[in-house]
Coordinates of C-alpha atoms in Angstrom, one line a residue:
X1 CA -23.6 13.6 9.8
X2 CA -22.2 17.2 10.6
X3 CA -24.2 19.8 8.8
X4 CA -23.0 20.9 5.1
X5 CA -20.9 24.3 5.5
X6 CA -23.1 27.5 3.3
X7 CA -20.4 29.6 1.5
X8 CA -21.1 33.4 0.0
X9 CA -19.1 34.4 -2.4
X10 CA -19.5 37.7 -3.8
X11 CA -17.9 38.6 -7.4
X12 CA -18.1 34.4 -8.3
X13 CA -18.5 34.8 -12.1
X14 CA -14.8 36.4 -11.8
X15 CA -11.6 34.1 -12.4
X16 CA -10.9 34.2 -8.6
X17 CA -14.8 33.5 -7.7
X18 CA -14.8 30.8 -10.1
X19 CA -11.8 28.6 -8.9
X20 CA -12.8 29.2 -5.2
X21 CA -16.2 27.8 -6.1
X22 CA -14.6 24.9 -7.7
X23 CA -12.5 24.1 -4.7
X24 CA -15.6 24.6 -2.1
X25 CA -17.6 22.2 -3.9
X26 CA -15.1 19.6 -3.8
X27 CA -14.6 20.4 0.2
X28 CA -18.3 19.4 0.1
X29 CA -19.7 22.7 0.5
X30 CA -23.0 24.6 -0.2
X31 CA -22.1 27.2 -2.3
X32 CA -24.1 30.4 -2.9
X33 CA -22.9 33.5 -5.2
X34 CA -23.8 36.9 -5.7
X35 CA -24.3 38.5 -9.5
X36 CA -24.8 41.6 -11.0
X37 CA -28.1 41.7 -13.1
X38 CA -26.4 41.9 -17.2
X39 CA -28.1 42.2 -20.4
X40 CA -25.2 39.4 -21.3
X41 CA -24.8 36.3 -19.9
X42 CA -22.0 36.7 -17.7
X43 CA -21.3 33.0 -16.0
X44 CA -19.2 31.6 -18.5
X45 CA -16.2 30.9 -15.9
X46 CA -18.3 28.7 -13.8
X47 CA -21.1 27.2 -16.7
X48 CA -19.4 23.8 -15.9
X49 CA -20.4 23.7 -12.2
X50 CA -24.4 23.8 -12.7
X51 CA -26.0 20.5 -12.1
X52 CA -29.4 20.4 -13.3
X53 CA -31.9 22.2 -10.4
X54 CA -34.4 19.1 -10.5
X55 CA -31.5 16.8 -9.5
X56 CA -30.6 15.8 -6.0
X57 CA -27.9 17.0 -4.3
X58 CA -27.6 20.7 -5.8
X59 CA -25.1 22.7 -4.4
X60 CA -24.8 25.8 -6.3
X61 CA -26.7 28.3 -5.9
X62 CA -26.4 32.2 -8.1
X63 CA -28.4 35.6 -6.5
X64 CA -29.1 38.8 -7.8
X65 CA -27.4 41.9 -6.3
X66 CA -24.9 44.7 -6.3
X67 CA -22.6 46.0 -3.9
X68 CA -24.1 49.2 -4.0
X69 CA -27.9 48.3 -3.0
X70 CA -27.5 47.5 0.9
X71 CA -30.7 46.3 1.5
X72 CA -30.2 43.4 -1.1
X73 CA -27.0 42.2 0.6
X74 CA -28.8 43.0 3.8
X75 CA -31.7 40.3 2.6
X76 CA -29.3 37.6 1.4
X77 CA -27.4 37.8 4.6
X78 CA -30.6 36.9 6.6
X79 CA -31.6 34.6 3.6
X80 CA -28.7 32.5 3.1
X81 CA -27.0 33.1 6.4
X82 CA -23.8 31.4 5.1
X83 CA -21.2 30.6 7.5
X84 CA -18.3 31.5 5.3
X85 CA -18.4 35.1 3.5
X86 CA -15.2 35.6 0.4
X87 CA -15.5 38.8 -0.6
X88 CA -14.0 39.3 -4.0
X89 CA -15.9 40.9 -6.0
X90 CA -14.7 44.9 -6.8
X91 CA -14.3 47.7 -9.5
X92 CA -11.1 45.7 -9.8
X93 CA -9.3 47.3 -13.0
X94 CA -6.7 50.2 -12.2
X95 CA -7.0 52.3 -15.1
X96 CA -10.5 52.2 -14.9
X97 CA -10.1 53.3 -11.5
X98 CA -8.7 56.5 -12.8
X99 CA -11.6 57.0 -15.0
X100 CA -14.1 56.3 -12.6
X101 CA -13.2 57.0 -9.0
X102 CA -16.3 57.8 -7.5
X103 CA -18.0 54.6 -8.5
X104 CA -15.0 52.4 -7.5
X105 CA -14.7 53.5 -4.2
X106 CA -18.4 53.0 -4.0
X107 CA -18.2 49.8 -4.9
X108 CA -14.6 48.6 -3.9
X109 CA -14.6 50.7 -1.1
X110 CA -17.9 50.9 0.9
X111 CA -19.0 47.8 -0.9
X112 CA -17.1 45.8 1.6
X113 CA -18.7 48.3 4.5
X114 CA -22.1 46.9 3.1
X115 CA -21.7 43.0 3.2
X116 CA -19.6 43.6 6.9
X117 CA -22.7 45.4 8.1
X118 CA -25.2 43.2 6.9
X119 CA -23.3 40.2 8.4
X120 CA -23.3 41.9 11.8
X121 CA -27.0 43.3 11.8
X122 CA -28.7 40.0 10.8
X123 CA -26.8 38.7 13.9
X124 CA -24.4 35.9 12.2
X125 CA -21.9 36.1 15.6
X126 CA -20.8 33.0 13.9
X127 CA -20.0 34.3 10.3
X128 CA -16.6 33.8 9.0
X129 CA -15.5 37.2 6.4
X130 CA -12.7 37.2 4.2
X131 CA -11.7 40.6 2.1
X132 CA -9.8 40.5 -0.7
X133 CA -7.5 43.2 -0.5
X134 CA -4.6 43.6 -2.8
X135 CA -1.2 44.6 -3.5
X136 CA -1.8 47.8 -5.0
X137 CA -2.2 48.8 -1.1
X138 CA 1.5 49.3 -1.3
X139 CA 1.7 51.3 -4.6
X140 CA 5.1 53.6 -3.9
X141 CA 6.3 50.4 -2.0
X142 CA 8.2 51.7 1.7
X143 CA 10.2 48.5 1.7
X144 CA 11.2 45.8 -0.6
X145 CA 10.1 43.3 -0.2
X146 CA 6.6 43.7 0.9
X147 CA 5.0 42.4 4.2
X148 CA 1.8 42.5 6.2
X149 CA 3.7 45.5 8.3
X150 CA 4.6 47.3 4.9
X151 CA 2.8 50.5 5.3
X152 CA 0.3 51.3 2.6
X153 CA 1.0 54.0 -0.3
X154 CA -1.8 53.2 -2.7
X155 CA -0.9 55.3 -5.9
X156 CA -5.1 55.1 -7.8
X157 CA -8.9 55.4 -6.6
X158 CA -9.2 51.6 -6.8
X159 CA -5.6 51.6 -4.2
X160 CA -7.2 53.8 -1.9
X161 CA -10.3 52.0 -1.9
X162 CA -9.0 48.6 -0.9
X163 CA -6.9 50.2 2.2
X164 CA -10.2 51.4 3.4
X165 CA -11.7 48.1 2.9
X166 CA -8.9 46.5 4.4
X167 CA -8.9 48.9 7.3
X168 CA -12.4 48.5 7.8
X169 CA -12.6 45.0 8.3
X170 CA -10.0 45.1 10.5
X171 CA -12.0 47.6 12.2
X172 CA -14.9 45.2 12.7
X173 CA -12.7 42.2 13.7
X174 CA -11.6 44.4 17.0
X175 CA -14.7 46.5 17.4
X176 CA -17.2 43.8 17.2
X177 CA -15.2 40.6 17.7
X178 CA -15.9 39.3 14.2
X179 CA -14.0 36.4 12.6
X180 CA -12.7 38.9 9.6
X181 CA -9.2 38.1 7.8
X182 CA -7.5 40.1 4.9
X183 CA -5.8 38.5 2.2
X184 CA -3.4 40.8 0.6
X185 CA -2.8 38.7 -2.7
X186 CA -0.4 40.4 -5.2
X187 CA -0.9 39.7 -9.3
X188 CA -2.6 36.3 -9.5
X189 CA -3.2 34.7 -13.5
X190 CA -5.4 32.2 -15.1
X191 CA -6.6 31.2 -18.6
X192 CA -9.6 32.6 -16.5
X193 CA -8.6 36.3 -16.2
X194 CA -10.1 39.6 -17.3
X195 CA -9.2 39.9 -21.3
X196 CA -8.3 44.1 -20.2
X197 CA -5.6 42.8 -17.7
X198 CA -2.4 43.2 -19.5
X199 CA -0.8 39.5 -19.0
X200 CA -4.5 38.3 -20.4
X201 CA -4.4 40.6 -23.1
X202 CA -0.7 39.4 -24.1
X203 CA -1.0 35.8 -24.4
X204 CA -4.7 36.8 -26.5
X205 CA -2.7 38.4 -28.5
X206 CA -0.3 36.3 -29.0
X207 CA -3.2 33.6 -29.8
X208 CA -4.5 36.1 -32.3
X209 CA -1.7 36.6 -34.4
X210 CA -1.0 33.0 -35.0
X211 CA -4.6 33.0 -35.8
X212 CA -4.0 35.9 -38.4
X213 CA -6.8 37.6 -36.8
X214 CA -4.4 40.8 -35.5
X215 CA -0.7 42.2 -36.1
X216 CA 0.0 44.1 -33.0
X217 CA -0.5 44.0 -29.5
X218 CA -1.0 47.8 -28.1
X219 CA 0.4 47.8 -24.2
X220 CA 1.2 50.6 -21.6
X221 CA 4.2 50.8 -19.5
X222 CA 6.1 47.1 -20.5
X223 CA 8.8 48.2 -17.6
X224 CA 6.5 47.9 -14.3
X225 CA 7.4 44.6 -12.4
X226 CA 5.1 42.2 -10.3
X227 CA 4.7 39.3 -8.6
X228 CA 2.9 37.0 -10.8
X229 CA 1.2 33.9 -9.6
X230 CA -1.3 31.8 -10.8
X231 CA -5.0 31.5 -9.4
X232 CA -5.8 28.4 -8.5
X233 CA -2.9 28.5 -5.6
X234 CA -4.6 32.0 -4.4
X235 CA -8.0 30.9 -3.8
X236 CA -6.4 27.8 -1.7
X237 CA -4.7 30.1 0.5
X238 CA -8.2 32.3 1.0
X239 CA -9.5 28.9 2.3
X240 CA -7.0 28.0 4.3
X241 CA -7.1 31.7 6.3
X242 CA -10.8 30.8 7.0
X243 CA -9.9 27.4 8.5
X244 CA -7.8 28.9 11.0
X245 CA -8.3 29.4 14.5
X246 CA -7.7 33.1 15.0
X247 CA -9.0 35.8 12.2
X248 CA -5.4 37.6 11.2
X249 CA -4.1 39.3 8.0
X250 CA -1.7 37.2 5.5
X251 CA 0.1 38.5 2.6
X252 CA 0.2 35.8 -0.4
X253 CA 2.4 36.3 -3.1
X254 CA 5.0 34.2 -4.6
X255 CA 8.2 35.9 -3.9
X256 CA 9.6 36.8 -7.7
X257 CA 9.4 39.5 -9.5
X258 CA 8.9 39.8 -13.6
X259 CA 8.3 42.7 -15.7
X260 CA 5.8 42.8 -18.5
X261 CA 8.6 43.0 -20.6
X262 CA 9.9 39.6 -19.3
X263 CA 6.1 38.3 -19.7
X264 CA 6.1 39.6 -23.3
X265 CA 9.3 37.5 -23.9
X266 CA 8.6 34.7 -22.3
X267 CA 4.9 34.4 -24.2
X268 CA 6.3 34.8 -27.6
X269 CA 9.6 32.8 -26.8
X270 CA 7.0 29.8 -26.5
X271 CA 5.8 30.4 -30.4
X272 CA 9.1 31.4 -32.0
X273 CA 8.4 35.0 -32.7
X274 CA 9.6 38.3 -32.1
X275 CA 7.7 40.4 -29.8
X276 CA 9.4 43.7 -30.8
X277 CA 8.0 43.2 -34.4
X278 CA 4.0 42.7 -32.5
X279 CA 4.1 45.7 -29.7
X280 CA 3.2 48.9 -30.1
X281 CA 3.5 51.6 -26.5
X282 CA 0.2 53.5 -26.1
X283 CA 0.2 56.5 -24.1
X284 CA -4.0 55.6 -23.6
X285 CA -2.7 52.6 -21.4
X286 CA -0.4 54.4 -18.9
X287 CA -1.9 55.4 -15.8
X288 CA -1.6 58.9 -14.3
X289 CA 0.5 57.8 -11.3
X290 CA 2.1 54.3 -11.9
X291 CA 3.2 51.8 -9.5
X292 CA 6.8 50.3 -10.4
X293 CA 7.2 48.0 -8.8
X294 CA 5.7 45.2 -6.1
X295 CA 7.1 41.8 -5.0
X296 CA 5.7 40.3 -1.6
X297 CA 7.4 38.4 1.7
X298 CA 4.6 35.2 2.4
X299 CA 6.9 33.8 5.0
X300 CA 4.3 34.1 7.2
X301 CA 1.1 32.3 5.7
X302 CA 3.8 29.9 4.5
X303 CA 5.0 29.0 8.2
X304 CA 1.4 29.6 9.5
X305 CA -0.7 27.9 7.4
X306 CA 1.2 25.8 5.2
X307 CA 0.8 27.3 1.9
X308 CA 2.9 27.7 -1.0
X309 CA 2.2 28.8 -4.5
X310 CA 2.6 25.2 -6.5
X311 CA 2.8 26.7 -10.6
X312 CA 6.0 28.6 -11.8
X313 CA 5.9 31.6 -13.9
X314 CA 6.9 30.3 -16.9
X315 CA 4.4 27.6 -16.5
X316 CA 1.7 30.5 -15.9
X317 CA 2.7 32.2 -19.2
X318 CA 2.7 28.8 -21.1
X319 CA -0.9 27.7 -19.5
X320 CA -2.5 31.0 -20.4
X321 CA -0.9 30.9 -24.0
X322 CA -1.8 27.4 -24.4
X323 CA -5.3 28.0 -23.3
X324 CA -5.9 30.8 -25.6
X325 CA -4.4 29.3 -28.9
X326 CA -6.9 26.1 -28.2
X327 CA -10.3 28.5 -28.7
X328 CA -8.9 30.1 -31.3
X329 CA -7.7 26.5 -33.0
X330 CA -4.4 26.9 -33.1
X331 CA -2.4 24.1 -31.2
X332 CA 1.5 25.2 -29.9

């Protein structure tokens, strides 16, 4: 039997790290991931992929560490010495970016530096990396639509911190011949994302005031457009880039564009209300330099690989909505 395949996945307690797990351990792998030390219990997203540890055949595995303490990652390079790396975990939310630069391009930025170094000093010649770079790369987009030869314009800290990740695994791919791809994945959703991201906070929302539990839903800039797709087609495109023969860069994205206005519409189209009447503009939610507008070209992961994103937008909107009126008891 050929050995089991050891996958590190940094940032797994998130929505993307949760559904990438999922899929790994159905691809029969041995998954290990990498959390931040909380006072809270954080692992809610993946809860339903523990197996008791006195059973056989355990295949997840959770570690303590941060992406700013290099000699952790350092020791669970050489520990676990996994031949797959996903990278995902960041200072992820824009705003906060703003608030806090330093610290995300600490984390976001030489974060990524850390895990490539640790890779290549504990000698993994062998060690697949995949970076999770984003969208916001293109901020004041140079072309419409976006491609992986779109020149970058990132328009916030956490922006500028992904093109120097991205940059800088590139760097190691030709400097040191390291398997190292880039994923530049534009707005992906889930019932599993971030309840600050605006699309999560909109069908909560939503969910809350069929509850009775809130009137108004307080948003930033409803006019920005994006390219919304849903998770669980991302992460199968991240896999798919690591299967591949040569380490390259793919842009994955679904190809439509939707404002938040059209995602506001769309979410309370589905329960029969108004969302004029429920939304408020607060100036605390616009950002200091905003990014308009982003909608990406995946012709070439599509032709290359053989991926395409399987759920539609509306069926996004109507999954998170759904999802979010079920906990709070209220069934659309």
């Amino acid at each position: 039997m050929p050995l089991m395949k050891k996958a590190f996945i940094t940032g797994i307690t998130g929505q993307d790290g949760s559904y990438l797990a999922e899929l790994l351990l159905e691809k029969g792998y041995e998954v290990h991931g990498m959390v931040r030390r909380s006072s809270s219990i954080n692992t809610g997203r993946i809860d339903h992929l523990y197996q008791d540890p006195h059973e056989d055949g355990v295949r997840l595995f959770l570690h303590f560490g941060e992406l700013t303490d290099a000699s952790a990652i350092n020791h669970l390079m050489r520990t676990v010495r996994p031949d797959e790396v996903y990278h995902l975990a960041a200072q992820s939310h824009v705003k906060v970016s703003f608030d806090m630069p330093e610290y995300t391009g600490d984390v976001t930025g030489l974060g990524t530096l850390r895990i490539l170094e640790a890779i290549r000093d504990a000698g993994l010649e062998q060690t697949k990396f995949y970076q999770a770079s984003s969208s916001e790369m293109f901020g004041r987009v140079q072309e419409v639509p976006q491609k992986e030869t779109t020149p970058f314009y990132p328009r916030s800290p956490y922006g500028v911190a992904k093109v120097y990740a991205y940059w800088i695994a590139r760097n190691y791919r030709e400097a040191y011949g390291m398997f190292t791809v880039n994923g530049i994945l534009f707005n992906h959703e889930s019932p599993r994302r971030g309840e600050a991201f605006v699309t999560r906070k909109i069908t909560q929302g939503v969910a809350n005031i069929l509850a009775g539990k809130q009137e108004k839903i307080y948003l930033g800039n409803i006019d920005a457009k994006r390219d919304w797709g849903y998770a669980g087609d991302f992460v199968e495109a991240m896999y798919l880039m690591m299967q591949h023969g040569v380490p390259d860069d793919w842009v994955v994205a679904t190809g439509e564009q939707h404002s938040v206005q059209e995602f506001l519409e769309e979410a309370f189209a589905i329960v029969g209300r108004d969302w004029k009447k429920h939304i408020e503009i607060d100036r605390r939610y616009l950002r200091p330099t905003e990014v308009d507008t982003l909608v990406g070209d995946s012709k070439k992961i599509r032709e290359e690989l053989g991926w395409k994103p399987k759920v539609s937008f509306k069926e996004l909107v109507r999954m998170m909505l759904v999802a979010d009126c079920k906990s709070r008891g209220v069934h659309l």
